[in-house]
Amino acid sequence: MAIREQNPEPKNPVGLDGIEFIEYATSQPQALGAVLQMMGFMP
């Protein structure tokens, strides 16, 4: 029996089905922005 890993589509690299509301607070906004972009989020 083989287990297949389901990969997210390229336009949805995190595999989310939507985000209702998320608020971030940081003293390093550039670093947070870089991490979010690495996860596939775009400004």
PDB file of N, H, CA, C and O in Angstrom:
ATOM      1  N   MET A   1       0.843  -1.177   0.000  1.00  0.00           N
ATOM      2  CA  MET A   1       0.000   0.000   0.000  1.00  0.00           C
ATOM      3  C   MET A   1       0.885   1.235   0.000  1.00  0.00           C
ATOM      4  O   MET A   1       1.759   1.377   0.855  1.00  0.00           O
ATOM      5  N   ALA A   2       0.665   2.114  -0.939  1.00  0.00           N
ATOM      6  H   ALA A   2      -0.045   1.999  -1.634  1.00  0.00           H
ATOM      7  CA  ALA A   2       1.457   3.337  -1.039  1.00  0.00           C
ATOM      8  C   ALA A   2       0.664   4.514  -0.483  1.00  0.00           C
ATOM      9  O   ALA A   2      -0.543   4.631  -0.692  1.00  0.00           O
ATOM     10  N   ILE A   3       1.361   5.362   0.213  1.00  0.00           N
ATOM     11  H   ILE A   3       2.342   5.267   0.383  1.00  0.00           H
ATOM     12  CA  ILE A   3       0.746   6.584   0.732  1.00  0.00           C
ATOM     13  C   ILE A   3       1.193   7.727  -0.157  1.00  0.00           C
ATOM     14  O   ILE A   3       2.389   7.951  -0.344  1.00  0.00           O
ATOM     15  N   ARG A   4       0.240   8.440  -0.697  1.00  0.00           N
ATOM     16  H   ARG A   4      -0.732   8.258  -0.545  1.00  0.00           H
ATOM     17  CA  ARG A   4       0.560   9.572  -1.562  1.00  0.00           C
ATOM     18  C   ARG A   4       0.440  10.863  -0.763  1.00  0.00           C
ATOM     19  O   ARG A   4      -0.556  11.112  -0.083  1.00  0.00           O
ATOM     20  N   GLU A   5       1.474  11.663  -0.867  1.00  0.00           N
ATOM     21  H   GLU A   5       2.282  11.460  -1.420  1.00  0.00           H
ATOM     22  CA  GLU A   5       1.437  12.963  -0.212  1.00  0.00           C
ATOM     23  C   GLU A   5       0.776  13.957  -1.154  1.00  0.00           C
ATOM     24  O   GLU A   5       1.177  14.091  -2.310  1.00  0.00           O
ATOM     25  N   GLN A   6      -0.220  14.639  -0.661  1.00  0.00           N
ATOM     26  H   GLN A   6      -0.545  14.529   0.278  1.00  0.00           H
ATOM     27  CA  GLN A   6      -0.920  15.605  -1.491  1.00  0.00           C
ATOM     28  C   GLN A   6      -0.185  16.940  -1.408  1.00  0.00           C
ATOM     29  O   GLN A   6      -0.085  17.539  -0.337  1.00  0.00           O
ATOM     30  N   ASN A   7       0.324  17.394  -2.542  1.00  0.00           N
ATOM     31  H   ASN A   7       0.243  16.907  -3.412  1.00  0.00           H
ATOM     32  CA  ASN A   7       1.045  18.657  -2.589  1.00  0.00           C
ATOM     33  C   ASN A   7       0.094  19.788  -2.934  1.00  0.00           C
ATOM     34  O   ASN A   7      -0.782  19.630  -3.784  1.00  0.00           O
ATOM     35  N   PRO A   8       0.264  20.942  -2.269  1.00  0.00           N
ATOM     36  CA  PRO A   8      -0.584  22.080  -2.602  1.00  0.00           C
ATOM     37  C   PRO A   8      -0.310  22.580  -4.018  1.00  0.00           C
ATOM     38  O   PRO A   8       0.783  22.384  -4.549  1.00  0.00           O
ATOM     39  N   GLU A   9      -1.298  23.220  -4.622  1.00  0.00           N
ATOM     40  H   GLU A   9      -2.186  23.379  -4.190  1.00  0.00           H
ATOM     41  CA  GLU A   9      -1.124  23.790  -5.945  1.00  0.00           C
ATOM     42  C   GLU A   9      -0.105  24.931  -5.876  1.00  0.00           C
ATOM     43  O   GLU A   9       0.026  25.574  -4.834  1.00  0.00           O
ATOM     44  N   PRO A  10       0.620  25.192  -6.976  1.00  0.00           N
ATOM     45  CA  PRO A  10       1.646  26.243  -6.966  1.00  0.00           C
ATOM     46  C   PRO A  10       1.120  27.623  -6.574  1.00  0.00           C
ATOM     47  O   PRO A  10       1.854  28.400  -5.962  1.00  0.00           O
ATOM     48  N   LYS A  11      -0.119  27.947  -6.905  1.00  0.00           N
ATOM     49  H   LYS A  11      -0.715  27.316  -7.401  1.00  0.00           H
ATOM     50  CA  LYS A  11      -0.653  29.257  -6.549  1.00  0.00           C
ATOM     51  C   LYS A  11      -1.120  29.302  -5.096  1.00  0.00           C
ATOM     52  O   LYS A  11      -1.531  30.358  -4.614  1.00  0.00           O
ATOM     53  N   ASN A  12      -1.062  28.198  -4.409  1.00  0.00           N
ATOM     54  H   ASN A  12      -0.729  27.340  -4.801  1.00  0.00           H
ATOM     55  CA  ASN A  12      -1.462  28.120  -3.009  1.00  0.00           C
ATOM     56  C   ASN A  12      -0.448  27.250  -2.267  1.00  0.00           C
ATOM     57  O   ASN A  12      -0.797  26.165  -1.802  1.00  0.00           O
ATOM     58  N   PRO A  13       0.819  27.712  -2.145  1.00  0.00           N
ATOM     59  CA  PRO A  13       1.873  26.857  -1.600  1.00  0.00           C
ATOM     60  C   PRO A  13       1.667  26.421  -0.155  1.00  0.00           C
ATOM     61  O   PRO A  13       2.193  25.385   0.251  1.00  0.00           O
ATOM     62  N   VAL A  14       0.920  27.179   0.623  1.00  0.00           N
ATOM     63  H   VAL A  14       0.492  28.021   0.294  1.00  0.00           H
ATOM     64  CA  VAL A  14       0.684  26.804   2.014  1.00  0.00           C
ATOM     65  C   VAL A  14      -0.488  25.830   2.128  1.00  0.00           C
ATOM     66  O   VAL A  14      -0.636  25.152   3.145  1.00  0.00           O
ATOM     67  N   GLY A  15      -1.317  25.759   1.089  1.00  0.00           N
ATOM     68  H   GLY A  15      -1.197  26.310   0.263  1.00  0.00           H
ATOM     69  CA  GLY A  15      -2.447  24.840   1.096  1.00  0.00           C
ATOM     70  C   GLY A  15      -3.628  25.321   1.919  1.00  0.00           C
ATOM     71  O   GLY A  15      -4.434  24.512   2.378  1.00  0.00           O
ATOM     72  N   LEU A  16      -3.740  26.625   2.109  1.00  0.00           N
ATOM     73  H   LEU A  16      -3.085  27.283   1.735  1.00  0.00           H
ATOM     74  CA  LEU A  16      -4.840  27.171   2.898  1.00  0.00           C
ATOM     75  C   LEU A  16      -6.117  27.253   2.077  1.00  0.00           C
ATOM     76  O   LEU A  16      -6.086  27.396   0.855  1.00  0.00           O
ATOM     77  N   ASP A  17      -7.226  27.159   2.771  1.00  0.00           N
ATOM     78  H   ASP A  17      -7.251  27.043   3.764  1.00  0.00           H
ATOM     79  CA  ASP A  17      -8.528  27.284   2.125  1.00  0.00           C
ATOM     80  C   ASP A  17      -9.143  28.642   2.455  1.00  0.00           C
ATOM     81  O   ASP A  17     -10.361  28.806   2.383  1.00  0.00           O
ATOM     82  N   GLY A  18      -8.316  29.606   2.810  1.00  0.00           N
ATOM     83  H   GLY A  18      -7.326  29.473   2.868  1.00  0.00           H
ATOM     84  CA  GLY A  18      -8.784  30.955   3.124  1.00  0.00           C
ATOM     85  C   GLY A  18      -8.335  31.386   4.508  1.00  0.00           C
ATOM     86  O   GLY A  18      -8.016  30.567   5.370  1.00  0.00           O
ATOM     87  N   ILE A  19      -8.321  32.684   4.689  1.00  0.00           N
ATOM     88  H   ILE A  19      -8.580  33.349   3.989  1.00  0.00           H
ATOM     89  CA  ILE A  19      -7.973  33.271   5.983  1.00  0.00           C
ATOM     90  C   ILE A  19      -9.049  34.292   6.301  1.00  0.00           C
ATOM     91  O   ILE A  19      -9.307  35.198   5.508  1.00  0.00           O
ATOM     92  N   GLU A  20      -9.673  34.148   7.449  1.00  0.00           N
ATOM     93  H   GLU A  20      -9.463  33.412   8.093  1.00  0.00           H
ATOM     94  CA  GLU A  20     -10.701  35.104   7.828  1.00  0.00           C
ATOM     95  C   GLU A  20     -10.079  36.404   8.300  1.00  0.00           C
ATOM     96  O   GLU A  20     -10.358  37.463   7.737  1.00  0.00           O
ATOM     97  N   PHE A  21      -9.248  36.341   9.315  1.00  0.00           N
ATOM     98  H   PHE A  21      -9.022  35.481   9.772  1.00  0.00           H
ATOM     99  CA  PHE A  21      -8.599  37.541   9.826  1.00  0.00           C
ATOM    100  C   PHE A  21      -7.414  37.131  10.678  1.00  0.00           C
ATOM    101  O   PHE A  21      -7.533  36.298  11.577  1.00  0.00           O
ATOM    102  N   ILE A  22      -6.278  37.723  10.384  1.00  0.00           N
ATOM    103  H   ILE A  22      -6.181  38.400   9.654  1.00  0.00           H
ATOM    104  CA  ILE A  22      -5.078  37.504  11.190  1.00  0.00           C
ATOM    105  C   ILE A  22      -4.404  38.850  11.360  1.00  0.00           C
ATOM    106  O   ILE A  22      -4.234  39.590  10.391  1.00  0.00           O
ATOM    107  N   GLU A  23      -4.018  39.172  12.582  1.00  0.00           N
ATOM    108  H   GLU A  23      -4.156  38.571  13.369  1.00  0.00           H
ATOM    109  CA  GLU A  23      -3.308  40.421  12.843  1.00  0.00           C
ATOM    110  C   GLU A  23      -1.940  40.078  13.415  1.00  0.00           C
ATOM    111  O   GLU A  23      -1.826  39.294  14.357  1.00  0.00           O
ATOM    112  N   TYR A  24      -0.912  40.672  12.840  1.00  0.00           N
ATOM    113  H   TYR A  24      -1.005  41.309  12.075  1.00  0.00           H
ATOM    114  CA  TYR A  24       0.451  40.449  13.300  1.00  0.00           C
ATOM    115  C   TYR A  24       1.002  41.735  13.892  1.00  0.00           C
ATOM    116  O   TYR A  24       0.691  42.827  13.418  1.00  0.00           O
ATOM    117  N   ALA A  25       1.820  41.606  14.924  1.00  0.00           N
ATOM    118  H   ALA A  25       2.073  40.718  15.310  1.00  0.00           H
ATOM    119  CA  ALA A  25       2.524  42.740  15.502  1.00  0.00           C
ATOM    120  C   ALA A  25       3.978  42.319  15.686  1.00  0.00           C
ATOM    121  O   ALA A  25       4.260  41.237  16.200  1.00  0.00           O
ATOM    122  N   THR A  26       4.893  43.181  15.261  1.00  0.00           N
ATOM    123  H   THR A  26       4.664  44.060  14.843  1.00  0.00           H
ATOM    124  CA  THR A  26       6.307  42.850  15.366  1.00  0.00           C
ATOM    125  C   THR A  26       7.137  44.121  15.421  1.00  0.00           C
ATOM    126  O   THR A  26       6.724  45.169  14.926  1.00  0.00           O
ATOM    127  N   SER A  27       8.293  44.017  16.018  1.00  0.00           N
ATOM    128  H   SER A  27       8.629  43.165  16.420  1.00  0.00           H
ATOM    129  CA  SER A  27       9.236  45.139  16.013  1.00  0.00           C
ATOM    130  C   SER A  27      10.150  45.064  14.791  1.00  0.00           C
ATOM    131  O   SER A  27      10.966  45.958  14.567  1.00  0.00           O
ATOM    132  N   GLN A  28      10.010  43.984  13.993  1.00  0.00           N
ATOM    133  H   GLN A  28       9.347  43.258  14.175  1.00  0.00           H
ATOM    134  CA  GLN A  28      10.832  43.793  12.795  1.00  0.00           C
ATOM    135  C   GLN A  28       9.925  43.500  11.596  1.00  0.00           C
ATOM    136  O   GLN A  28       9.870  42.361  11.133  1.00  0.00           O
ATOM    137  N   PRO A  29       9.216  44.510  11.091  1.00  0.00           N
ATOM    138  CA  PRO A  29       8.260  44.266  10.013  1.00  0.00           C
ATOM    139  C   PRO A  29       8.897  43.751   8.725  1.00  0.00           C
ATOM    140  O   PRO A  29       8.269  42.977   8.003  1.00  0.00           O
ATOM    141  N   GLN A  30      10.119  44.157   8.422  1.00  0.00           N
ATOM    142  H   GLN A  30      10.629  44.786   9.009  1.00  0.00           H
ATOM    143  CA  GLN A  30      10.770  43.677   7.201  1.00  0.00           C
ATOM    144  C   GLN A  30      11.042  42.179   7.299  1.00  0.00           C
ATOM    145  O   GLN A  30      10.864  41.449   6.324  1.00  0.00           O
ATOM    146  N   ALA A  31      11.470  41.722   8.463  1.00  0.00           N
ATOM    147  H   ALA A  31      11.615  42.315   9.255  1.00  0.00           H
ATOM    148  CA  ALA A  31      11.749  40.294   8.655  1.00  0.00           C
ATOM    149  C   ALA A  31      10.460  39.475   8.566  1.00  0.00           C
ATOM    150  O   ALA A  31      10.443  38.408   7.951  1.00  0.00           O
ATOM    151  N   LEU A  32       9.387  39.968   9.175  1.00  0.00           N
ATOM    152  H   LEU A  32       9.401  40.834   9.675  1.00  0.00           H
ATOM    153  CA  LEU A  32       8.106  39.264   9.095  1.00  0.00           C
ATOM    154  C   LEU A  32       7.622  39.212   7.653  1.00  0.00           C
ATOM    155  O   LEU A  32       7.127  38.181   7.196  1.00  0.00           O
ATOM    156  N   GLY A  33       7.766  40.320   6.939  1.00  0.00           N
ATOM    157  H   GLY A  33       8.168  41.157   7.310  1.00  0.00           H
ATOM    158  CA  GLY A  33       7.368  40.351   5.534  1.00  0.00           C
ATOM    159  C   GLY A  33       8.134  39.338   4.709  1.00  0.00           C
ATOM    160  O   GLY A  33       7.560  38.683   3.839  1.00  0.00           O
ATOM    161  N   ALA A  34       9.429  39.202   4.973  1.00  0.00           N
ATOM    162  H   ALA A  34       9.895  39.734   5.680  1.00  0.00           H
ATOM    163  CA  ALA A  34      10.250  38.235   4.238  1.00  0.00           C
ATOM    164  C   ALA A  34       9.784  36.803   4.508  1.00  0.00           C
ATOM    165  O   ALA A  34       9.715  35.988   3.587  1.00  0.00           O
ATOM    166  N   VAL A  35       9.469  36.499   5.751  1.00  0.00           N
ATOM    167  H   VAL A  35       9.526  37.161   6.498  1.00  0.00           H
ATOM    168  CA  VAL A  35       8.992  35.154   6.100  1.00  0.00           C
ATOM    169  C   VAL A  35       7.651  34.873   5.421  1.00  0.00           C
ATOM    170  O   VAL A  35       7.442  33.784   4.885  1.00  0.00           O
ATOM    171  N   LEU A  36       6.752  35.844   5.442  1.00  0.00           N
ATOM    172  H   LEU A  36       6.923  36.728   5.877  1.00  0.00           H
ATOM    173  CA  LEU A  36       5.450  35.646   4.798  1.00  0.00           C
ATOM    174  C   LEU A  36       5.605  35.446   3.294  1.00  0.00           C
ATOM    175  O   LEU A  36       4.888  34.639   2.702  1.00  0.00           O
ATOM    176  N   GLN A  37       6.531  36.170   2.671  1.00  0.00           N
ATOM    177  H   GLN A  37       7.114  36.825   3.152  1.00  0.00           H
ATOM    178  CA  GLN A  37       6.761  35.984   1.239  1.00  0.00           C
ATOM    179  C   GLN A  37       7.358  34.615   0.953  1.00  0.00           C
ATOM    180  O   GLN A  37       7.031  34.008  -0.067  1.00  0.00           O
ATOM    181  N   MET A  38       8.229  34.109   1.832  1.00  0.00           N
ATOM    182  H   MET A  38       8.495  34.602   2.660  1.00  0.00           H
ATOM    183  CA  MET A  38       8.782  32.762   1.644  1.00  0.00           C
ATOM    184  C   MET A  38       7.677  31.710   1.732  1.00  0.00           C
ATOM    185  O   MET A  38       7.773  30.648   1.117  1.00  0.00           O
ATOM    186  N   MET A  39       6.626  32.011   2.501  1.00  0.00           N
ATOM    187  H   MET A  39       6.548  32.874   3.001  1.00  0.00           H
ATOM    188  CA  MET A  39       5.496  31.090   2.630  1.00  0.00           C
ATOM    189  C   MET A  39       4.519  31.218   1.468  1.00  0.00           C
ATOM    190  O   MET A  39       3.555  30.458   1.381  1.00  0.00           O
ATOM    191  N   GLY A  40       4.763  32.174   0.576  1.00  0.00           N
ATOM    192  H   GLY A  40       5.547  32.791   0.647  1.00  0.00           H
ATOM    193  CA  GLY A  40       3.917  32.304  -0.598  1.00  0.00           C
ATOM    194  C   GLY A  40       2.954  33.470  -0.582  1.00  0.00           C
ATOM    195  O   GLY A  40       2.225  33.682  -1.551  1.00  0.00           O
ATOM    196  N   PHE A  41       2.937  34.232   0.502  1.00  0.00           N
ATOM    197  H   PHE A  41       3.529  34.059   1.290  1.00  0.00           H
ATOM    198  CA  PHE A  41       2.062  35.397   0.567  1.00  0.00           C
ATOM    199  C   PHE A  41       2.714  36.546  -0.186  1.00  0.00           C
ATOM    200  O   PHE A  41       3.926  36.743  -0.107  1.00  0.00           O
ATOM    201  N   MET A  42       1.909  37.297  -0.912  1.00  0.00           N
ATOM    202  H   MET A  42       0.924  37.137  -0.977  1.00  0.00           H
ATOM    203  CA  MET A  42       2.418  38.424  -1.691  1.00  0.00           C
ATOM    204  C   MET A  42       1.752  39.715  -1.229  1.00  0.00           C
ATOM    205  O   MET A  42       0.587  39.705  -0.830  1.00  0.00           O
ATOM    206  N   PRO A  43       2.491  40.837  -1.281  1.00  0.00           N
ATOM    207  CA  PRO A  43       1.909  42.120  -0.846  1.00  0.00           C
ATOM    208  C   PRO A  43       0.838  42.609  -1.801  1.00  0.00           C
ATOM    209  O   PRO A  43       0.252  43.669  -1.582  1.00  0.00           O
TER     210      PRO A  43
END
